[in-house]
Tab-separated table of C-alpha atoms in Angstrom:
chain	number	residue	atom	x	y	z
A	1	UNK	CA	66.495	153.728	-140.906
A	2	UNK	CA	64.568	156.810	-141.968
A	3	UNK	CA	62.935	159.047	-139.420
A	4	UNK	CA	60.305	161.662	-140.035
A	5	UNK	CA	61.495	165.115	-139.043
A	6	UNK	CA	60.350	166.195	-135.594
A	7	UNK	CA	58.318	169.412	-135.711
A	8	UNK	CA	56.826	169.652	-132.191
A	9	UNK	CA	57.634	168.552	-128.641
A	10	UNK	CA	55.599	165.522	-127.561
A	11	UNK	CA	55.440	166.803	-123.968
A	12	UNK	CA	54.363	170.445	-124.250
A	13	UNK	CA	53.537	170.846	-127.962
A	14	UNK	CA	56.049	173.656	-128.471
A	15	UNK	CA	57.638	174.106	-131.888
A	16	UNK	CA	60.781	175.718	-130.426
A	17	UNK	CA	63.278	172.886	-130.884
A	18	UNK	CA	67.049	173.184	-130.571
A	19	UNK	CA	69.538	170.916	-132.348
A	20	UNK	CA	72.384	170.053	-129.985
A	21	UNK	CA	75.062	168.605	-132.270
A	22	UNK	CA	77.546	168.119	-129.435
A	23	UNK	CA	75.211	165.655	-127.684
A	24	UNK	CA	73.452	164.514	-130.902
A	25	UNK	CA	70.016	165.465	-129.595
A	26	UNK	CA	67.028	167.617	-130.433
A	27	UNK	CA	65.799	169.357	-127.283
A	28	UNK	CA	62.644	171.379	-126.609
A	29	UNK	CA	63.587	174.973	-125.711
A	30	UNK	CA	60.360	175.373	-123.752
A	31	UNK	CA	60.396	172.380	-121.354
A	32	UNK	CA	63.842	170.776	-121.904
A	33	UNK	CA	62.439	167.435	-123.085
A	34	UNK	CA	64.818	165.443	-125.318
A	35	UNK	CA	62.682	164.997	-128.422
A	36	UNK	CA	65.147	162.915	-130.449
A	37	UNK	CA	68.484	161.236	-129.707
A	38	UNK	CA	71.402	160.069	-131.843
A	39	UNK	CA	70.811	162.562	-134.633
A	40	UNK	CA	73.399	162.714	-137.391
A	41	UNK	CA	74.776	165.883	-138.892
A	42	UNK	CA	74.365	165.267	-142.613
A	43	UNK	CA	75.952	168.558	-143.590
A	44	UNK	CA	79.407	168.711	-145.138
A	45	UNK	CA	82.421	168.555	-142.843
A	46	UNK	CA	84.387	170.961	-145.007
A	47	UNK	CA	84.239	174.491	-146.374
A	48	UNK	CA	84.388	175.220	-150.085
A	49	UNK	CA	84.751	178.721	-151.499
A	50	UNK	CA	84.452	177.923	-155.208
A	51	UNK	CA	83.213	175.181	-157.534
A	52	UNK	CA	86.654	173.571	-157.868
A	53	UNK	CA	87.006	173.129	-154.104
A	54	UNK	CA	83.431	171.873	-153.898
A	55	UNK	CA	84.134	169.256	-156.598
A	56	UNK	CA	87.243	167.983	-154.791
A	57	UNK	CA	85.459	167.440	-151.469
A	58	UNK	CA	83.670	164.124	-151.148
A	59	UNK	CA	82.475	161.984	-148.280
A	60	UNK	CA	84.387	158.784	-147.736
A	61	UNK	CA	83.984	155.645	-145.698
A	62	UNK	CA	81.208	153.247	-144.972
A	63	UNK	CA	78.072	154.399	-143.191
A	64	UNK	CA	77.596	153.714	-139.485
A	65	UNK	CA	75.826	150.499	-138.571
A	66	UNK	CA	74.185	149.899	-135.205
A	67	UNK	CA	74.295	146.101	-135.611
A	68	UNK	CA	77.947	145.984	-134.499
A	69	UNK	CA	79.094	147.244	-131.100
A	70	UNK	CA	81.692	149.585	-132.611
A	71	UNK	CA	79.167	150.886	-135.202
A	72	UNK	CA	81.333	149.589	-138.056
A	73	UNK	CA	84.256	151.909	-137.340
A	74	UNK	CA	86.894	149.241	-136.750
A	75	UNK	CA	89.986	148.667	-138.853
A	76	UNK	CA	90.413	145.618	-141.066
A	77	UNK	CA	93.932	144.190	-141.222
A	78	UNK	CA	94.370	142.491	-144.588
A	79	UNK	CA	97.921	141.244	-145.074
A	80	UNK	CA	97.312	140.014	-148.636
A	81	UNK	CA	96.908	143.554	-149.943
A	82	UNK	CA	99.980	144.993	-148.263
A	83	UNK	CA	102.814	145.845	-150.656
A	84	UNK	CA	105.919	143.654	-150.492
A	85	UNK	CA	104.325	140.900	-148.403
A	86	UNK	CA	106.681	138.396	-150.010
A	87	UNK	CA	109.583	140.065	-148.247
A	88	UNK	CA	108.390	139.757	-144.661
A	89	UNK	CA	110.055	137.523	-142.128
A	90	UNK	CA	108.281	134.562	-140.515
A	91	UNK	CA	108.126	136.526	-137.244
A	92	UNK	CA	106.376	139.430	-138.966
A	93	UNK	CA	103.975	137.023	-140.698
A	94	UNK	CA	103.118	135.452	-137.334
A	95	UNK	CA	102.551	138.894	-135.822
A	96	UNK	CA	100.217	139.868	-138.691
A	97	UNK	CA	98.335	136.584	-138.269
A	98	UNK	CA	97.875	137.235	-134.534
A	99	UNK	CA	96.740	140.817	-135.154
A	100	UNK	CA	94.147	139.654	-137.678
A	101	UNK	CA	92.946	136.902	-135.307
A	102	UNK	CA	92.464	139.349	-132.419
A	103	UNK	CA	90.909	141.927	-134.719
A	104	UNK	CA	88.231	139.371	-135.722
A	105	UNK	CA	87.629	138.412	-132.086
A	106	UNK	CA	87.286	142.004	-130.905
A	107	UNK	CA	85.025	143.002	-133.788
A	108	UNK	CA	82.568	140.177	-133.097
A	109	UNK	CA	82.495	140.520	-129.313
């Protein structure tokens, strides 16, 4: 989903555009028209003061997807990868099963 960068307002033709990161919009400073919505801040979410700090900082996680209602930000409960799963009681195993079942239902709704 690549978008060409917006350079001018479609309403008044002004090139005075303001990025509003709080509302994820690009707004025309001249007429107030919302030129673009749902913009993403692709800048780093950290500060680095030297090369070592810059090397340690990396982005993590999957990208957002608009094909799922929660944009792909849900948690996956995988009991097979938990440490010491052989030592859980039948009640705990049933609870994990129910959590995974409801997690699948909620994610697909």
